[in-house]
PDB file of C-alpha atoms in Angstrom:
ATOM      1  CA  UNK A 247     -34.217   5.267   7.236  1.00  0.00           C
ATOM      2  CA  UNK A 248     -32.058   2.289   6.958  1.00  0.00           C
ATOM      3  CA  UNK A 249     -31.978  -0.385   9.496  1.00  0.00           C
ATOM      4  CA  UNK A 250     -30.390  -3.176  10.930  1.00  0.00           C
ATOM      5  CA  UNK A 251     -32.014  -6.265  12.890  1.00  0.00           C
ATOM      6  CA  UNK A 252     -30.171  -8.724  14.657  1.00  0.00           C
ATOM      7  CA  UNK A 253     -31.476 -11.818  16.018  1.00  0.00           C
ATOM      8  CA  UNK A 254     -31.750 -13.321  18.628  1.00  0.00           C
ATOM      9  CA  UNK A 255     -31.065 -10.857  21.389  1.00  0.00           C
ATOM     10  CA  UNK A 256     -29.884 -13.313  23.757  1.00  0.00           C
ATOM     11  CA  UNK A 257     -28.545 -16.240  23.753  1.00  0.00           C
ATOM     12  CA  UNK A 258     -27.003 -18.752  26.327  1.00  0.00           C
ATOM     13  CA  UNK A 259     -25.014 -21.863  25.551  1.00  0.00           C
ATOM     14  CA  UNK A 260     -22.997 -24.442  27.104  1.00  0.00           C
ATOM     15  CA  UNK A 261     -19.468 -24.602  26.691  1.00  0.00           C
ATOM     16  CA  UNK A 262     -18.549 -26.464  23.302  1.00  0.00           C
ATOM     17  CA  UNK A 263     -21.857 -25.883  21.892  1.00  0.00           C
ATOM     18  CA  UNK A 264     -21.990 -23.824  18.877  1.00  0.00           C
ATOM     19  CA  UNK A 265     -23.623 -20.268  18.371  1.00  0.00           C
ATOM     20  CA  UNK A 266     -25.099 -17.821  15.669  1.00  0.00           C
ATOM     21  CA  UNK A 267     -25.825 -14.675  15.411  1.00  0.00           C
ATOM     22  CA  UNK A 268     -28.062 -13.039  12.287  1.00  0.00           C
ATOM     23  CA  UNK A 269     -28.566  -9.642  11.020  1.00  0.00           C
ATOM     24  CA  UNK A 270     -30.942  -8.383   8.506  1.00  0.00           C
ATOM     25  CA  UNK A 271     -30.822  -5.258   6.889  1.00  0.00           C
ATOM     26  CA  UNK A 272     -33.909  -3.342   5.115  1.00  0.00           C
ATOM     27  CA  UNK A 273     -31.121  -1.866   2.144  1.00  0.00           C
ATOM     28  CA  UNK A 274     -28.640  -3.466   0.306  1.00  0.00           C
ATOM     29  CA  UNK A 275     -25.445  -2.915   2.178  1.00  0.00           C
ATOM     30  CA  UNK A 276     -21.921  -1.317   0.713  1.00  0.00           C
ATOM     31  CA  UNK A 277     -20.541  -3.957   3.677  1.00  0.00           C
ATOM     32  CA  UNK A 278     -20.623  -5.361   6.768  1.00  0.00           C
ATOM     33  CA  UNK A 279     -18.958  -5.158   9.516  1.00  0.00           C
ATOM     34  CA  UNK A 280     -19.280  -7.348  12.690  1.00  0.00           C
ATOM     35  CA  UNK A 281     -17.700  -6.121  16.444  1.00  0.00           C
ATOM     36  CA  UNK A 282     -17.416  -7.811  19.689  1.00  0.00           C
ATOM     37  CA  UNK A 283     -18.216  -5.879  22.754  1.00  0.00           C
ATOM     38  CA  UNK A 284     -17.011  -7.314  26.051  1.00  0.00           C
ATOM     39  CA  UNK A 285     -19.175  -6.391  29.098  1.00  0.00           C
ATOM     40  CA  UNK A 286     -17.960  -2.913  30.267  1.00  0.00           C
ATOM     41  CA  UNK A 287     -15.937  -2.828  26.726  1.00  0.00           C
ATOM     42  CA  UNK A 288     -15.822  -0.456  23.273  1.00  0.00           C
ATOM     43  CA  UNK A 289     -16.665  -1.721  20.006  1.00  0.00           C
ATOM     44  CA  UNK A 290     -13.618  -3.832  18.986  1.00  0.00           C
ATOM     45  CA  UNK A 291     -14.099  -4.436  15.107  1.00  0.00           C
ATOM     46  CA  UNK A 292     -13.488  -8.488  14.164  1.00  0.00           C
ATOM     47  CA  UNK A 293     -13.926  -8.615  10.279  1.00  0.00           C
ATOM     48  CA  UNK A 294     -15.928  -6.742   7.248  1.00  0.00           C
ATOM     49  CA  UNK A 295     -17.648  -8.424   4.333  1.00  0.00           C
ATOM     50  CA  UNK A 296     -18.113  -6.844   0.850  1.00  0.00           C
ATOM     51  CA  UNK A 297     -18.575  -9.279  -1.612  1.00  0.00           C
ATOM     52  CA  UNK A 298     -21.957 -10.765  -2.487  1.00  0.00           C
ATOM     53  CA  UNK A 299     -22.085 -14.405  -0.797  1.00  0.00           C
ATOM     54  CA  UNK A 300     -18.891 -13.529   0.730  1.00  0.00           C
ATOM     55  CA  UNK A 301     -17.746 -16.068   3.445  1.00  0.00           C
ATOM     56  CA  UNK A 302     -14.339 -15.615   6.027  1.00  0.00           C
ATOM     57  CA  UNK A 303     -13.535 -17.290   8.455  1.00  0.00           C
ATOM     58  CA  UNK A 304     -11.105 -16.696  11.716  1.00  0.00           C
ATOM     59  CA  UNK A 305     -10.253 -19.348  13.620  1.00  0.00           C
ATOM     60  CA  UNK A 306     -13.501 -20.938  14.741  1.00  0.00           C
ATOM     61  CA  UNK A 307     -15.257 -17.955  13.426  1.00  0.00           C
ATOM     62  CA  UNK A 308     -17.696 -17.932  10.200  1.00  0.00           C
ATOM     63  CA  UNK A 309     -18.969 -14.936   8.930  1.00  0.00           C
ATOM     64  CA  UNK A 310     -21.165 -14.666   5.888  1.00  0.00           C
ATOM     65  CA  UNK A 311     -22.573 -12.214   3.823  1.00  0.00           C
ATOM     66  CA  UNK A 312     -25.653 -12.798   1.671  1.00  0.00           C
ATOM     67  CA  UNK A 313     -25.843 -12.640  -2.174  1.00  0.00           C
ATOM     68  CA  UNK A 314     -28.187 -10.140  -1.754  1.00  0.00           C
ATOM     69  CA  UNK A 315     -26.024  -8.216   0.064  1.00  0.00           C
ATOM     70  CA  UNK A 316     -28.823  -7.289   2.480  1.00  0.00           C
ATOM     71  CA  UNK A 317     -28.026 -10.480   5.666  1.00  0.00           C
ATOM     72  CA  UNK A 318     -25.257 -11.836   7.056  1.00  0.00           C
ATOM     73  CA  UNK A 319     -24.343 -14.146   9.899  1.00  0.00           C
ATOM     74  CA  UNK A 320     -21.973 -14.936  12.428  1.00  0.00           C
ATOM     75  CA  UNK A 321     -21.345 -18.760  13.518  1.00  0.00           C
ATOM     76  CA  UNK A 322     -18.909 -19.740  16.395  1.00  0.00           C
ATOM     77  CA  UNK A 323     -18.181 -23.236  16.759  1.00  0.00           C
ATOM     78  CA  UNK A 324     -17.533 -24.969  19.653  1.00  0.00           C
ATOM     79  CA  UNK A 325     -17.912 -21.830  22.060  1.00  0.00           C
ATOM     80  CA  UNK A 326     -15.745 -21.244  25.022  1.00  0.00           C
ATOM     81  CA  UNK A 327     -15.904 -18.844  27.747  1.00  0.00           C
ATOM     82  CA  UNK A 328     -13.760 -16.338  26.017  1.00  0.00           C
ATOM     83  CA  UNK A 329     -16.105 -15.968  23.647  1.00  0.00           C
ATOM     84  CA  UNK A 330     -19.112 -13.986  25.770  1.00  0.00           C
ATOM     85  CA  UNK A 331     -19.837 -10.703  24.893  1.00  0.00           C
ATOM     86  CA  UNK A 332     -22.107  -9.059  22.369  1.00  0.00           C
ATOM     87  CA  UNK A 333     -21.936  -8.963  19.148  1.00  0.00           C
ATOM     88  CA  UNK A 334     -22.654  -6.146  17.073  1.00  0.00           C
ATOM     89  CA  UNK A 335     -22.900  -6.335  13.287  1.00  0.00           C
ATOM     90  CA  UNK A 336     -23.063  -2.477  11.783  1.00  0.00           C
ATOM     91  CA  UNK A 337     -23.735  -2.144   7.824  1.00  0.00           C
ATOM     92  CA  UNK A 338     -22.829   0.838   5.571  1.00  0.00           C
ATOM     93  CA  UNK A 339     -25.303   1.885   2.720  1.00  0.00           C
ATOM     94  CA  UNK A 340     -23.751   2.906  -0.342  1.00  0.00           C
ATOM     95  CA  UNK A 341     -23.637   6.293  -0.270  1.00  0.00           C
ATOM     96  CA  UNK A 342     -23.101   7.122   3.283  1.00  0.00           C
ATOM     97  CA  UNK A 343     -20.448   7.732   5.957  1.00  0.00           C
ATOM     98  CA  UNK A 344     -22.420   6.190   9.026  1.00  0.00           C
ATOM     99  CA  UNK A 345     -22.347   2.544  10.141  1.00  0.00           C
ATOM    100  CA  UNK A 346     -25.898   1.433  11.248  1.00  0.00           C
ATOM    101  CA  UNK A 347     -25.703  -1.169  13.788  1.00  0.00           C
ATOM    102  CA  UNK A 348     -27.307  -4.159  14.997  1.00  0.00           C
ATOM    103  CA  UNK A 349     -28.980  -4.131  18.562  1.00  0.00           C
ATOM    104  CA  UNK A 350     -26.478  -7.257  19.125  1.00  0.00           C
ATOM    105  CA  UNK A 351     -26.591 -10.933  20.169  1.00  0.00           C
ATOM    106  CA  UNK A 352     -25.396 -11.230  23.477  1.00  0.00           C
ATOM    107  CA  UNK A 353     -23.651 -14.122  24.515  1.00  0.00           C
ATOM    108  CA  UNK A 354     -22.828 -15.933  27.761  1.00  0.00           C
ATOM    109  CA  UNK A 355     -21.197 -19.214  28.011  1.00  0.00           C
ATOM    110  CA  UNK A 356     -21.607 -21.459  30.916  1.00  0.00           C
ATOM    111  CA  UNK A 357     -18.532 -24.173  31.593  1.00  0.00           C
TER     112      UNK A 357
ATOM    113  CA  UNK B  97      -0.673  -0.959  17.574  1.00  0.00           C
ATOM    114  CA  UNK B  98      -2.320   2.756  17.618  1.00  0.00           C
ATOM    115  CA  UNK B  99      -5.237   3.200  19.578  1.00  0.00           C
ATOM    116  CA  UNK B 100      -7.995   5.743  19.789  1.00  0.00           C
ATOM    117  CA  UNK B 101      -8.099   7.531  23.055  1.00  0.00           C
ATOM    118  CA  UNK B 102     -10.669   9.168  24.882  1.00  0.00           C
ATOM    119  CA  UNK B 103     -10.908  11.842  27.975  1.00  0.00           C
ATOM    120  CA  UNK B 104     -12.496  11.771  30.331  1.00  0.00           C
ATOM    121  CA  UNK B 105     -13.582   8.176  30.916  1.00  0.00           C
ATOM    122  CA  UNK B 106     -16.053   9.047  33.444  1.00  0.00           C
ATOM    123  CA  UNK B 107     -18.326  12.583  33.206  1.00  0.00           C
ATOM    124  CA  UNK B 108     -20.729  13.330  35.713  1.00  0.00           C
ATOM    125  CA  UNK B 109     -22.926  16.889  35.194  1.00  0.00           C
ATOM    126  CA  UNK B 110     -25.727  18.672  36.024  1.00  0.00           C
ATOM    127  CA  UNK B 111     -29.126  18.726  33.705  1.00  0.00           C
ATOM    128  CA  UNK B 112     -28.804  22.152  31.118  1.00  0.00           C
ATOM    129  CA  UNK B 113     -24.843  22.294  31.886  1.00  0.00           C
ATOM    130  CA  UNK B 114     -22.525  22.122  28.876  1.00  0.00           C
ATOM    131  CA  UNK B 115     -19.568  19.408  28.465  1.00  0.00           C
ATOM    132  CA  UNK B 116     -16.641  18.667  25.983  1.00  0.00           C
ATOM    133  CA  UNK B 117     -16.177  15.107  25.286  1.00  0.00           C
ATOM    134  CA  UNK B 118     -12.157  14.451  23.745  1.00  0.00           C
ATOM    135  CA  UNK B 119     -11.002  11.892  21.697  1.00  0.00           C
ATOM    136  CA  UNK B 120      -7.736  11.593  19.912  1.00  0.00           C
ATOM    137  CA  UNK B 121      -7.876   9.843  16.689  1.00  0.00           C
ATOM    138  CA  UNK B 122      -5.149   7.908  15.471  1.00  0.00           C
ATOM    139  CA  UNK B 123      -2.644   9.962  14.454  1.00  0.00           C
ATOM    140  CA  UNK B 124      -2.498   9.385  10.392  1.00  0.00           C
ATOM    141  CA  UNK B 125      -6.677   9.160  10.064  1.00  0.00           C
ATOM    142  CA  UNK B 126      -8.406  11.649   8.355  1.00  0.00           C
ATOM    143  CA  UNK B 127     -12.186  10.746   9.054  1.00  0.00           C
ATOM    144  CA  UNK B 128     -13.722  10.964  12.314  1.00  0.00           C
ATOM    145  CA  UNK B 129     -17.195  10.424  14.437  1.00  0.00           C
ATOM    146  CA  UNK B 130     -19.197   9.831  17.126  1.00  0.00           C
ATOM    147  CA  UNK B 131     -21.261   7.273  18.057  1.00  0.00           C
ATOM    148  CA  UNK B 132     -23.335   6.763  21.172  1.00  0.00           C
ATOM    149  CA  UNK B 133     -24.639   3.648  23.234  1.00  0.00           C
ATOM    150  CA  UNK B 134     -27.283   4.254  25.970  1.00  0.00           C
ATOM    151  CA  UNK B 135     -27.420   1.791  28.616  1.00  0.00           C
ATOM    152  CA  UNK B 136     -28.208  -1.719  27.151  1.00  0.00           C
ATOM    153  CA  UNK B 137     -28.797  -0.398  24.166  1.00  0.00           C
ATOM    154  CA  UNK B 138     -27.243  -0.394  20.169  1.00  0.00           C
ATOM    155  CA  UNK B 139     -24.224   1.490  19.055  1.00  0.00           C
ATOM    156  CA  UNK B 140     -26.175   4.721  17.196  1.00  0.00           C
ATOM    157  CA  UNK B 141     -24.613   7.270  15.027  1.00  0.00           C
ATOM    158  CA  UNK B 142     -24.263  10.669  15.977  1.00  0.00           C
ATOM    159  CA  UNK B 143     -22.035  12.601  13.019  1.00  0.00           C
ATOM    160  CA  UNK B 144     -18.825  11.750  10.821  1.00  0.00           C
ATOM    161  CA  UNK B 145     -16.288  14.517  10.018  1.00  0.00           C
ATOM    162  CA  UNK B 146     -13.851  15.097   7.277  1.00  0.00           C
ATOM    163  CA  UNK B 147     -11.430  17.628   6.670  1.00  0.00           C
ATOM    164  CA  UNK B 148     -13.171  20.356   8.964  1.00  0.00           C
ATOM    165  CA  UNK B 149     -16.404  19.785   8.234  1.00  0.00           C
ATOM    166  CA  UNK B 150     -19.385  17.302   9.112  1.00  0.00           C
ATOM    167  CA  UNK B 151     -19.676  14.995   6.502  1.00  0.00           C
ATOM    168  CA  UNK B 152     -22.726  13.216   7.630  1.00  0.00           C
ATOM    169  CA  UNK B 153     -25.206  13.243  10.942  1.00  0.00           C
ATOM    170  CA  UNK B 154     -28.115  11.771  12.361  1.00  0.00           C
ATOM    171  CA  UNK B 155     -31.046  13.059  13.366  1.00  0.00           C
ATOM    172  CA  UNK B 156     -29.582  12.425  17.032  1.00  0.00           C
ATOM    173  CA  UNK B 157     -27.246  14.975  16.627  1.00  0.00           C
ATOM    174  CA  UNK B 158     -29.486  18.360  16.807  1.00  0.00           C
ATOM    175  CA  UNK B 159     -28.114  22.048  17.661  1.00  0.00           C
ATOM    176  CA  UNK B 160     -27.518  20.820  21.116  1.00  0.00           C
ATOM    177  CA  UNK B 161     -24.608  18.786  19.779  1.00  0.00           C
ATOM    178  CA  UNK B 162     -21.424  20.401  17.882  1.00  0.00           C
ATOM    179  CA  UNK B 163     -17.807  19.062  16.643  1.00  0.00           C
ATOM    180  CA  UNK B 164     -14.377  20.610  16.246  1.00  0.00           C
ATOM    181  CA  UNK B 165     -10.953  19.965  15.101  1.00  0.00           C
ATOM    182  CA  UNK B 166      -9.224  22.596  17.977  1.00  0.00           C
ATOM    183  CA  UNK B 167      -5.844  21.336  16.895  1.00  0.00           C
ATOM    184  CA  UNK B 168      -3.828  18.741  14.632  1.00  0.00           C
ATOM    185  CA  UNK B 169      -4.922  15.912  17.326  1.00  0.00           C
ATOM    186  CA  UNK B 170      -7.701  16.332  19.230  1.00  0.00           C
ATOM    187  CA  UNK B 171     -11.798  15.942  17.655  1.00  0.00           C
ATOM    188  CA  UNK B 172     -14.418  17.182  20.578  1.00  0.00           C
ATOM    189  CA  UNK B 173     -18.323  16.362  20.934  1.00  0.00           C
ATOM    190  CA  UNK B 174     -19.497  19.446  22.984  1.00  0.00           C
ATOM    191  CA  UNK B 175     -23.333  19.388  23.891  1.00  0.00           C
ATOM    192  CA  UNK B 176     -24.260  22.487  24.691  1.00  0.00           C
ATOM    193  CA  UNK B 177     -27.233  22.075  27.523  1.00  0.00           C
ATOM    194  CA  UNK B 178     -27.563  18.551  28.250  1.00  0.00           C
ATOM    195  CA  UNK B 179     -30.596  16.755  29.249  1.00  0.00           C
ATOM    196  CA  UNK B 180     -30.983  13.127  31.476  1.00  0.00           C
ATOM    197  CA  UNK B 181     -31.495  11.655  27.986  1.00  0.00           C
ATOM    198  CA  UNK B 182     -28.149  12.676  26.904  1.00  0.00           C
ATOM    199  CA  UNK B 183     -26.578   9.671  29.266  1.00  0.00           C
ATOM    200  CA  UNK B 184     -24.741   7.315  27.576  1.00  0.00           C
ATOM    201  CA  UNK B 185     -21.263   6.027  26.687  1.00  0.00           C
ATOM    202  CA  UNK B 186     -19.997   8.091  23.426  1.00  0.00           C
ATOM    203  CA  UNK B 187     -17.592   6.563  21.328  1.00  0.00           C
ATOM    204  CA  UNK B 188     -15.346   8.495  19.071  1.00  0.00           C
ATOM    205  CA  UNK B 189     -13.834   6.171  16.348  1.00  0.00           C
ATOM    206  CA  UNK B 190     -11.320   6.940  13.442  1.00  0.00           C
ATOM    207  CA  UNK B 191     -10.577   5.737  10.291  1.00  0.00           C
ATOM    208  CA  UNK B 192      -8.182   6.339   7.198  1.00  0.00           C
ATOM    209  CA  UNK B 193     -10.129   5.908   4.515  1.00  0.00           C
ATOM    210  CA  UNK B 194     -13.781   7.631   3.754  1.00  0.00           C
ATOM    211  CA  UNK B 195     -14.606   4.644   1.404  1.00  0.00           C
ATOM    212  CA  UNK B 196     -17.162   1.951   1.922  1.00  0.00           C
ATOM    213  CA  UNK B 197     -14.459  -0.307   2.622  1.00  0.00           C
ATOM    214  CA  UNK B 198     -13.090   1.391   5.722  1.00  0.00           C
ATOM    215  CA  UNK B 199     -12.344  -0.106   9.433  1.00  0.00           C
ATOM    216  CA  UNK B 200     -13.433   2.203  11.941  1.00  0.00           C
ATOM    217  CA  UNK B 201     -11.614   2.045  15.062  1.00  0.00           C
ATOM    218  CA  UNK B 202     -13.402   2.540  18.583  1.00  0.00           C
ATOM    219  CA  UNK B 203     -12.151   4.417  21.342  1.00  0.00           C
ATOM    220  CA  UNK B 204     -13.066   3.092  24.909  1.00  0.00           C
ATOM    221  CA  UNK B 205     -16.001   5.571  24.986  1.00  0.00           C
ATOM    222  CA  UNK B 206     -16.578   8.437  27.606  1.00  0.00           C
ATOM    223  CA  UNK B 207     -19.381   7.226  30.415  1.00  0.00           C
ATOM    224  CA  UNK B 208     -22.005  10.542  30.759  1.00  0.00           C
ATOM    225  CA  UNK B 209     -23.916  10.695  32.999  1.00  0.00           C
ATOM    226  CA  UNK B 210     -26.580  13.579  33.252  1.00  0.00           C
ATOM    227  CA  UNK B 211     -28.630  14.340  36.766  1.00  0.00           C
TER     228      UNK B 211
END
């Protein structure tokens, strides 16, 4: 079946330093979707991609989605301690209802 | 801004004992599911529902597991004899389109939590 891999698992970083998180999916995607969980938290959905080499950004932000439709990425710049959590990015084949997630990045930020 | 909601927060039950998870969706969504997290784990798909019926589910989601629509607000996850396996967090989400394009929106998940 269709699946999602997200690298790297972890990931620790100092305060200003930037981060990214990349996902990699074994079938070209309808979309993608990224969510932040906070520790404790529920899936809280940040932003969806659908257009081949799609980029978006939010604030300091930068998603991307591949022209192949089957990776995307998540950059942060300049982290800050608002910023930990784990991030989830969950595609959605063509034909199906499902989203197929990521195992997630998780992040922690140290000031 | 509407939210998903989901009762209880906490569930606590016995090996082989059934239990209802609830979730209301938000009120003008029309597509529904469940998705569980065990501990430490990835978000995984259980089943999506539209307009009475399952529209989709994963092989998670055996004869131990079953949805309903009781009324014009609630959508339920019953398993019928759970196992220590079955602990997780469940998240019901909504959405108000079917399409590829949708946003799903998570509820704060139910915590079970089988002995």
């Amino acid at each position: 079946g269709q699946q999602v891999m997200q690298i790297p698992q972890y990931q620790h970083v100092q305060e200003g330093e930037d981060f990214t998180t990349y996902c990699n999916s074994s079938t070209t995607l309808s979309n993608i979707q990224w969510y932040k969980q906070r520790p404790g938290g529920h899936p809280v959905f940040l932003i969806q991609l659908v257009k081949s080499g799609e980029v978006k950004k939010q604030k300091r932000l930068t998603f991307q989605f591949g022209e192949a439709k089957k990776n995307s990425s998540l950059h942060i710049t300049a982290t800050q301690t608002t910023d930990v959590g784990t991030y989830f990015c969950a595609g959605k084949s063509q034909a199906g209802t499902a989203l197929i997630f990521g195992k997630g990045t998780t992040l922690s930020v140290s000031s | 801004e509407p939210e998903v909601t989901q009762t209880p927060s906490h569930q606590v039950t016995q090996m082989g004992q059934e239990v209802i998870l609830r979730c209301v969706p938000i009120s003008n969504h029309l597509y529904f599911y469940w998705y569980r997290q065990i501990l430490g784990q990835k978000v995984e798909f259980l089943v999506s529902f539209y307009n009475n019926e399952i529209s989709e589910k994963s092989e998670i989601f055996d004869d131990q597991f079953s949805v309903e629509r009781p009324d014009g607000s609630n959508f339920t996850l019953k398993i019928r004899s759970t196992k220590l396996e079955d602990s997780a967090m469940y998240f019901c989400a909504s959405s108000n389109q079917g399409s590829y394009q949708e946003t799903q929106y998570f509820g704060p998940g139910t915590r079970l939590l089988v002995l």
